[in-house]
CSV table of N, CA and C in Angstrom, one decimal:
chain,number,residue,atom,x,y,z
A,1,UNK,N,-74.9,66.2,-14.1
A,1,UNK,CA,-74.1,65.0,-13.6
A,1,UNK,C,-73.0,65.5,-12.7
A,2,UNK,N,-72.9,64.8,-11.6
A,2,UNK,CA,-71.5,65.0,-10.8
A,2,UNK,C,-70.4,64.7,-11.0
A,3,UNK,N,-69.4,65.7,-11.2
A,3,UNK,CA,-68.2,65.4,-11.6
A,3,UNK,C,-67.4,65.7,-10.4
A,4,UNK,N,-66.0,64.2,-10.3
A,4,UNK,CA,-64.9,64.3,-9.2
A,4,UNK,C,-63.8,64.6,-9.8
A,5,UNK,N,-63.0,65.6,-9.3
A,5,UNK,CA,-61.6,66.1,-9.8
A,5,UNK,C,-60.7,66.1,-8.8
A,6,UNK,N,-60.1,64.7,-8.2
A,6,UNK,CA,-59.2,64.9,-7.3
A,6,UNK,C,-57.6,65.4,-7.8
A,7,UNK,N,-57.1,66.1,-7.3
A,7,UNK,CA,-55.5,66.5,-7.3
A,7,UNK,C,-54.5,66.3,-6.1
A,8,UNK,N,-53.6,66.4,-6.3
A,8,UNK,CA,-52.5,66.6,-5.2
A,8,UNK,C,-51.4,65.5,-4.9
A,9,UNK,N,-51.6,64.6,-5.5
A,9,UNK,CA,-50.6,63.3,-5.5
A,9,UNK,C,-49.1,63.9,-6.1
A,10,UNK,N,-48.9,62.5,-5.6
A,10,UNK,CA,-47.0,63.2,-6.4
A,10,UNK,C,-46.4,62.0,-6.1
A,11,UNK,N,-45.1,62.3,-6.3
A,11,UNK,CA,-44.6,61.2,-5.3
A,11,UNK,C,-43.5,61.4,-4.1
A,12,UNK,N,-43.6,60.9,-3.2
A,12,UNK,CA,-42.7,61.6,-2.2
A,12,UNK,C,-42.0,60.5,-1.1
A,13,UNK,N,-41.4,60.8,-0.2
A,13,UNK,CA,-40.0,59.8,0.4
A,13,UNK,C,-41.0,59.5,1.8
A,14,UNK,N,-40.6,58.3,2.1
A,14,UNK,CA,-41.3,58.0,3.7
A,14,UNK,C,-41.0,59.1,4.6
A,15,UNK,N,-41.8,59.6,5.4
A,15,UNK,CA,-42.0,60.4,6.3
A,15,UNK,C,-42.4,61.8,5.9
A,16,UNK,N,-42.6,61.9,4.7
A,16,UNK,CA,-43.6,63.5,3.9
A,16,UNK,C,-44.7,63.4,3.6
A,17,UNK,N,-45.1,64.3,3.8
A,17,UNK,CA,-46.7,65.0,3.5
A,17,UNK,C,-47.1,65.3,2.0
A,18,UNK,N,-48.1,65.0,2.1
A,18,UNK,CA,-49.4,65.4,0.4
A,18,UNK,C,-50.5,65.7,1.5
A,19,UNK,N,-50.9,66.6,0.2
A,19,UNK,CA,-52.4,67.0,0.5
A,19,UNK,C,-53.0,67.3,-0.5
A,20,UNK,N,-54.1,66.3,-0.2
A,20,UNK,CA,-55.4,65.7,-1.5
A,20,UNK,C,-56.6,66.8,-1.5
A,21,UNK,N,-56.8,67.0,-2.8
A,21,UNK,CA,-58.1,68.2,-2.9
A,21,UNK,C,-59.0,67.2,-3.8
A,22,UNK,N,-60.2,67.3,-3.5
A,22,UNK,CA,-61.3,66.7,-4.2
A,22,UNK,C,-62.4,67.6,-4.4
A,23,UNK,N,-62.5,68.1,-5.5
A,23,UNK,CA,-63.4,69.2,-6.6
A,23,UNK,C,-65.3,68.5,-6.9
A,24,UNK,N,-66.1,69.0,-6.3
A,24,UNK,CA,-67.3,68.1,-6.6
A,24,UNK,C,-68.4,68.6,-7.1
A,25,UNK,N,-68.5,68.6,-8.3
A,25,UNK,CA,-69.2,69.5,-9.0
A,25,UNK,C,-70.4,69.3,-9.7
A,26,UNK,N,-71.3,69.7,-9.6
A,26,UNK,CA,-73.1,69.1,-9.7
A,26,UNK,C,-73.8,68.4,-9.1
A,27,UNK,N,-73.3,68.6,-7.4
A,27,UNK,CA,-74.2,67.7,-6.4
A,27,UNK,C,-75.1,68.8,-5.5
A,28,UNK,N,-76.3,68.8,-5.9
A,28,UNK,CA,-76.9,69.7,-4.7
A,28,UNK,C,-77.0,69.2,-3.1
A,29,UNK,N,-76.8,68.1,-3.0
A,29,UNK,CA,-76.8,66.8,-2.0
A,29,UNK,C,-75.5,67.1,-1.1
A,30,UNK,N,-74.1,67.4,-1.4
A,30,UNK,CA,-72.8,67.5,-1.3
A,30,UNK,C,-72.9,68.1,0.4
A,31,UNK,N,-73.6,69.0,0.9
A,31,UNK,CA,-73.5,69.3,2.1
A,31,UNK,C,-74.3,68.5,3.1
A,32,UNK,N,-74.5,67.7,2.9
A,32,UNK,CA,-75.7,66.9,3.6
A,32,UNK,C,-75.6,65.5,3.5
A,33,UNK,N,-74.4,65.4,2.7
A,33,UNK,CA,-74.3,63.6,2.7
A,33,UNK,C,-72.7,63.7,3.4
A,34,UNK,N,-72.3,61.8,3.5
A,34,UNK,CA,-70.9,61.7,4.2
A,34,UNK,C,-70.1,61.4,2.9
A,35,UNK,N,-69.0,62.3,3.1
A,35,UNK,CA,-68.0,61.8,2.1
A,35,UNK,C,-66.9,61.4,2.1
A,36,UNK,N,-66.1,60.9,0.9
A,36,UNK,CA,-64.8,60.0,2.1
A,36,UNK,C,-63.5,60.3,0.7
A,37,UNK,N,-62.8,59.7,1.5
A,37,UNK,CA,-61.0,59.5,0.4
A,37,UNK,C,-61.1,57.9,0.2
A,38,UNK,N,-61.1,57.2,-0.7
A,38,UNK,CA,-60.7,55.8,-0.9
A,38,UNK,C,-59.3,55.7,-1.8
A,39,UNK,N,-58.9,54.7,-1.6
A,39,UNK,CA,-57.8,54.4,-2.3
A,39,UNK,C,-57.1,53.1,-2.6
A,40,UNK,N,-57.0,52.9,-4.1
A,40,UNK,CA,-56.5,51.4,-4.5
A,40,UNK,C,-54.8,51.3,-5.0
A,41,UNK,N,-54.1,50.4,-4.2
A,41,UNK,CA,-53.1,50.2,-4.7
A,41,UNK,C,-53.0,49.4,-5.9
A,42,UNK,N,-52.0,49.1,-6.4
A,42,UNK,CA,-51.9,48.5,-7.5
A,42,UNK,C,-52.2,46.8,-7.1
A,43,UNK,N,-52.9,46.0,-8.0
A,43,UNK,CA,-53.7,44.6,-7.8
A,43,UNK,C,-54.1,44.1,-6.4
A,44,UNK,N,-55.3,45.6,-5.4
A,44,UNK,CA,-55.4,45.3,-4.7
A,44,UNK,C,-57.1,46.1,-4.7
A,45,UNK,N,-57.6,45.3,-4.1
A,45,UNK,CA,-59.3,46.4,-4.0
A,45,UNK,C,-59.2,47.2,-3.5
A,46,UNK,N,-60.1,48.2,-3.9
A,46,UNK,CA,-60.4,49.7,-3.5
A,46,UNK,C,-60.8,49.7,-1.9
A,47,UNK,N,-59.9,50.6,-1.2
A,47,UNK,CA,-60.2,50.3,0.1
A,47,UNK,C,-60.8,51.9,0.6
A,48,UNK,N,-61.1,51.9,1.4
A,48,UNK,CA,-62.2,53.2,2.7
A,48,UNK,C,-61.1,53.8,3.2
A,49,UNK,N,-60.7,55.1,2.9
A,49,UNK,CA,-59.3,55.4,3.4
A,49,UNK,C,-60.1,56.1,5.2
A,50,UNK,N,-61.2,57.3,4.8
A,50,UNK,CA,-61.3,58.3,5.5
A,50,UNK,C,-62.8,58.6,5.3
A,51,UNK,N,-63.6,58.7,5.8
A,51,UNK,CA,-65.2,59.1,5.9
A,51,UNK,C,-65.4,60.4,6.6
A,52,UNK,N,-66.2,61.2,6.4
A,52,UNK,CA,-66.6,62.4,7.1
A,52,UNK,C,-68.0,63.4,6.9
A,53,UNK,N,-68.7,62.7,7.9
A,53,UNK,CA,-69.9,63.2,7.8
A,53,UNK,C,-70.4,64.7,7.7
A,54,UNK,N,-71.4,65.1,7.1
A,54,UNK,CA,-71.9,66.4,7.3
A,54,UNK,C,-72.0,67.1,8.7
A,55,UNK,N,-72.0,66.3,9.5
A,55,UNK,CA,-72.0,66.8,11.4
A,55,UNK,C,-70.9,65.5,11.8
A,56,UNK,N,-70.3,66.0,12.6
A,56,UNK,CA,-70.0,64.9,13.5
A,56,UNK,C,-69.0,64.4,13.1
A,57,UNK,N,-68.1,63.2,13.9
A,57,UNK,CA,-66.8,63.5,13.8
A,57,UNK,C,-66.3,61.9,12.4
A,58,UNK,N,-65.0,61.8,11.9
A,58,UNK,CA,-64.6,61.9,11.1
A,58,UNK,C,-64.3,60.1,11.8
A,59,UNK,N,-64.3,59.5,10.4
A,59,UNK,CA,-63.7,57.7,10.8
A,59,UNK,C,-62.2,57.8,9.7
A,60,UNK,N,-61.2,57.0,9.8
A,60,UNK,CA,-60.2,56.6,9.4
A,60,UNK,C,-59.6,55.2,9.4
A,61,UNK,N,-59.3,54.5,8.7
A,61,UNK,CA,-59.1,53.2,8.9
A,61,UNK,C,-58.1,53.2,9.6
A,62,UNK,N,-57.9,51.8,10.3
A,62,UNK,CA,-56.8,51.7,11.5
A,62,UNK,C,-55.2,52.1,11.1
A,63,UNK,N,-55.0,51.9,9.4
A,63,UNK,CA,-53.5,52.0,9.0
A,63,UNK,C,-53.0,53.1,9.2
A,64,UNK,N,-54.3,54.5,9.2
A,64,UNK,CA,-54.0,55.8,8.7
A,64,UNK,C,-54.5,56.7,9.8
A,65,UNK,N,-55.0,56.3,10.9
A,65,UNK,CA,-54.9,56.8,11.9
A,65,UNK,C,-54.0,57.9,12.7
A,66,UNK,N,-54.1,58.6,12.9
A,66,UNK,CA,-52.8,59.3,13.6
A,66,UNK,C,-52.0,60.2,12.7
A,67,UNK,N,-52.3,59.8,11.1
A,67,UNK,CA,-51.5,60.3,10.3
A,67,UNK,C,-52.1,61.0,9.3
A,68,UNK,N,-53.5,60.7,8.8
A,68,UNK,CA,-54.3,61.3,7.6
A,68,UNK,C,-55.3,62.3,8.9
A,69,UNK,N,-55.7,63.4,7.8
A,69,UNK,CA,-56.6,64.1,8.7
A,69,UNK,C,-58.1,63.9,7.0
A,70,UNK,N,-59.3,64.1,7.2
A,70,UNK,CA,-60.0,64.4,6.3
A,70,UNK,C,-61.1,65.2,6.6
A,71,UNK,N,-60.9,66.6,5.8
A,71,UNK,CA,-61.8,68.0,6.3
A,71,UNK,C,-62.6,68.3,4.9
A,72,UNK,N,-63.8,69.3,5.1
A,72,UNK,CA,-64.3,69.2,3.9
A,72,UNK,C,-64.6,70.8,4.2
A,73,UNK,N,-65.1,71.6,3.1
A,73,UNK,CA,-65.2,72.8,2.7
A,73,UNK,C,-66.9,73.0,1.9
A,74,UNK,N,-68.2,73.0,2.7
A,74,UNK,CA,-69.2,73.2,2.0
A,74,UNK,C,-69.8,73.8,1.0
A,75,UNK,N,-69.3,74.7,1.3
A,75,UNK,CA,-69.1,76.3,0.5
A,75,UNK,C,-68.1,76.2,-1.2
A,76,UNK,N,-67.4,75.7,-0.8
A,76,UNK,CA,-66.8,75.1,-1.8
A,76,UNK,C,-67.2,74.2,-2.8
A,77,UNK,N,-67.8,72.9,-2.3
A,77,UNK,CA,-68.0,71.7,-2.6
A,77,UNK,C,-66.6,71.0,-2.4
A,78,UNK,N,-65.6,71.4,-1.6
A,78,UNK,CA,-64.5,70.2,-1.4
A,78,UNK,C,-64.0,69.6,-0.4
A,79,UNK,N,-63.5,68.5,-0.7
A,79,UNK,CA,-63.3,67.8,0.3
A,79,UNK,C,-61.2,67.4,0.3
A,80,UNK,N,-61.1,67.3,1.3
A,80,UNK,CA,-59.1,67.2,1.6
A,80,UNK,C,-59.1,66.3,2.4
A,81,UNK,N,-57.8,66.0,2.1
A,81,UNK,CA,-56.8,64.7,2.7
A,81,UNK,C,-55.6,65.4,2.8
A,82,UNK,N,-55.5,65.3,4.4
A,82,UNK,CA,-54.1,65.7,4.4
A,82,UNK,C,-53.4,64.4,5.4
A,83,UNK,N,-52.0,64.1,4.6
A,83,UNK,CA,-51.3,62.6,4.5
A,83,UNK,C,-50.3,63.5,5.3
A,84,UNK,N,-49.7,62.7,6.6
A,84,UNK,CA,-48.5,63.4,6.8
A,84,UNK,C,-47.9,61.6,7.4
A,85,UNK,N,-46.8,61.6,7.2
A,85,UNK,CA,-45.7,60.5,7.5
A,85,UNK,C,-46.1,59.3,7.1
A,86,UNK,N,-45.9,60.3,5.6
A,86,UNK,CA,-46.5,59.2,4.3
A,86,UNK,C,-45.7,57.8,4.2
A,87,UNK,N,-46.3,56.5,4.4
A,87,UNK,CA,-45.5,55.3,4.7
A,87,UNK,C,-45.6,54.4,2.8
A,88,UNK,N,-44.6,53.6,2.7
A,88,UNK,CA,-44.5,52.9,1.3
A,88,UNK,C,-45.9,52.2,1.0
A,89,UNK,N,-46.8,51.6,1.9
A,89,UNK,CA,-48.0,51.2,1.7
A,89,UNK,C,-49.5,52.3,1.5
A,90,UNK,N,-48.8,53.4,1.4
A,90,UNK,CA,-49.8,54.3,1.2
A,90,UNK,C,-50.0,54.9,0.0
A,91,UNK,N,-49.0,54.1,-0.7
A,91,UNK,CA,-48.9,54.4,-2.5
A,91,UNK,C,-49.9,53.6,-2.8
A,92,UNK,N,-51.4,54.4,-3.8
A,92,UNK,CA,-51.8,53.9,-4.5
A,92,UNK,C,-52.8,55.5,-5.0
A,93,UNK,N,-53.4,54.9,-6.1
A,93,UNK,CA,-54.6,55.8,-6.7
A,93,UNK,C,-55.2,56.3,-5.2
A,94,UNK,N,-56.0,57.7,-5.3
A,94,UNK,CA,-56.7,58.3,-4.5
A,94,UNK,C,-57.9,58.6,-4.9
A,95,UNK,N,-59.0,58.1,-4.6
A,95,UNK,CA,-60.2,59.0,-5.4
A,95,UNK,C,-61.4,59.1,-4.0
A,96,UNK,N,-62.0,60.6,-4.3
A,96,UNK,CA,-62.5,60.9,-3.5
A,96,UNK,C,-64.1,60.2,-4.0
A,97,UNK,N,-65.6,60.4,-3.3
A,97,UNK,CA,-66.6,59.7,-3.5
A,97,UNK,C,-67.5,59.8,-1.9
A,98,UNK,N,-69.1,59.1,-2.2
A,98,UNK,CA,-69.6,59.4,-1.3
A,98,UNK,C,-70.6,57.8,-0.8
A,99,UNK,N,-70.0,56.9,0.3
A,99,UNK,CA,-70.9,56.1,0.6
A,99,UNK,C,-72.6,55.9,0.6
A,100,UNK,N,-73.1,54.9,0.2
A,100,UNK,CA,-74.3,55.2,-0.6
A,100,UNK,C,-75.2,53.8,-0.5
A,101,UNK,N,-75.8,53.4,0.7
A,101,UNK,CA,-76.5,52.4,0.5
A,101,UNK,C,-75.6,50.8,0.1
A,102,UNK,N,-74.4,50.7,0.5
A,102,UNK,CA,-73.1,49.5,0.2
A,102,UNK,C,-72.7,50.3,-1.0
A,103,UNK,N,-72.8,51.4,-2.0
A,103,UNK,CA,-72.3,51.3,-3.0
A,103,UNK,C,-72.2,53.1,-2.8
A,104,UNK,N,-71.9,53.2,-4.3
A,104,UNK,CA,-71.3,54.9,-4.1
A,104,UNK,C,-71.8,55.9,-4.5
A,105,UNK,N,-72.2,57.0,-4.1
A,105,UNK,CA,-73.4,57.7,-4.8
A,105,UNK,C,-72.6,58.8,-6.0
A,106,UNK,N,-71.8,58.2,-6.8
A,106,UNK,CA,-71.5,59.3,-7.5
A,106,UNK,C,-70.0,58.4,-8.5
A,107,UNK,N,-70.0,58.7,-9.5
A,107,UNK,CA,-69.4,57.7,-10.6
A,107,UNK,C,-67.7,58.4,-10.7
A,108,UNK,N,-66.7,57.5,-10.5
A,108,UNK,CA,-65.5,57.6,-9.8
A,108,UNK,C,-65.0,58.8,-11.0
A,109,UNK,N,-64.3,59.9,-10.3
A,109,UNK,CA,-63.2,60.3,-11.0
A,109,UNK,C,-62.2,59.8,-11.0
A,110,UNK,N,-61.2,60.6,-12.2
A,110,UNK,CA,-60.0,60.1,-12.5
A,110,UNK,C,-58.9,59.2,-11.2
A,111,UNK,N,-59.0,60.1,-10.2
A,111,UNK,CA,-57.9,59.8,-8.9
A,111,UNK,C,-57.2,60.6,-9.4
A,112,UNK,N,-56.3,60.6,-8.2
A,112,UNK,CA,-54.6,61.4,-7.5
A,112,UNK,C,-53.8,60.1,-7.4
A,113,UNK,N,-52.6,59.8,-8.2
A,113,UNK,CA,-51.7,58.6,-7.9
A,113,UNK,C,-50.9,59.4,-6.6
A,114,UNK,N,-50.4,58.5,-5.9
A,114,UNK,CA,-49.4,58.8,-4.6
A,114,UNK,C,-48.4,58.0,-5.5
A,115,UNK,N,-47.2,58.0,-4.5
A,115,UNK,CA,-46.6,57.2,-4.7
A,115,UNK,C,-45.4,57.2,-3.3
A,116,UNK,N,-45.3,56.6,-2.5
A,116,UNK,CA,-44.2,57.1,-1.3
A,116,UNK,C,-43.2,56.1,-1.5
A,117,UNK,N,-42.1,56.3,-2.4
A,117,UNK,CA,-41.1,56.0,-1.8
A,117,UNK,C,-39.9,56.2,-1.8
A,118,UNK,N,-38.5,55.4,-1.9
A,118,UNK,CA,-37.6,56.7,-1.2
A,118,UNK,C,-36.4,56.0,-2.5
């Protein structure tokens, strides 16, 4: 069974950096599918933070643009988020995962809480 182990949240002041590590463990699939960062604030749906395919280049939602990067590590099985000019609406749970037919191919880990604010 695949297990997700994201880390690296904290909490930190508008205009700082986190960087998100996502641990993925029992997927022989993992180099060959797209995988992404989502993230839910508090009483709000889980939103598509960052995608990034096995080839080819990388999608980001329009909020995080300019400011999130998301790279992944094959060899490893991991996948990063690196947040830089971390804004107050970028506080929420973090969990890594892998799009899947509308739904997710892999049953959520715990998350990384953020929290940016000052």
């Amino acid at each position: 069974q695949v297990q997700l182990v994201e880390s690296g949240g904290g909490l930190v002041q508008p205009g700082e950096s986190l960087r998100l590590s996502c641990e993925v463990s029992g997927s022989f699939a993992f180099s060959i599918v797209t995988v992404g960062w989502y993230r839910q604030a508090p009483g709000k749906q889980r939103e598509t933070v960052a995608l990034i395919p096995s080839e080819g280049t990388a999608s980001y939602r329009d909020s995080v643009k300019g400011r999130f990067s998301i790279s992944r590590d094959n060899n490893k099985h991991m996948v990063y988020l690196q947040m830089n000019n971390l804004e107050i609406d970028d506080t929420a749970v973090y969990y890594c995962n892998a799009p899947y037919h509308g739904d997710y191919r892999w049953n959520w880990g715990q998350g990384t809480l953020v929290t940016v604010s000052s």
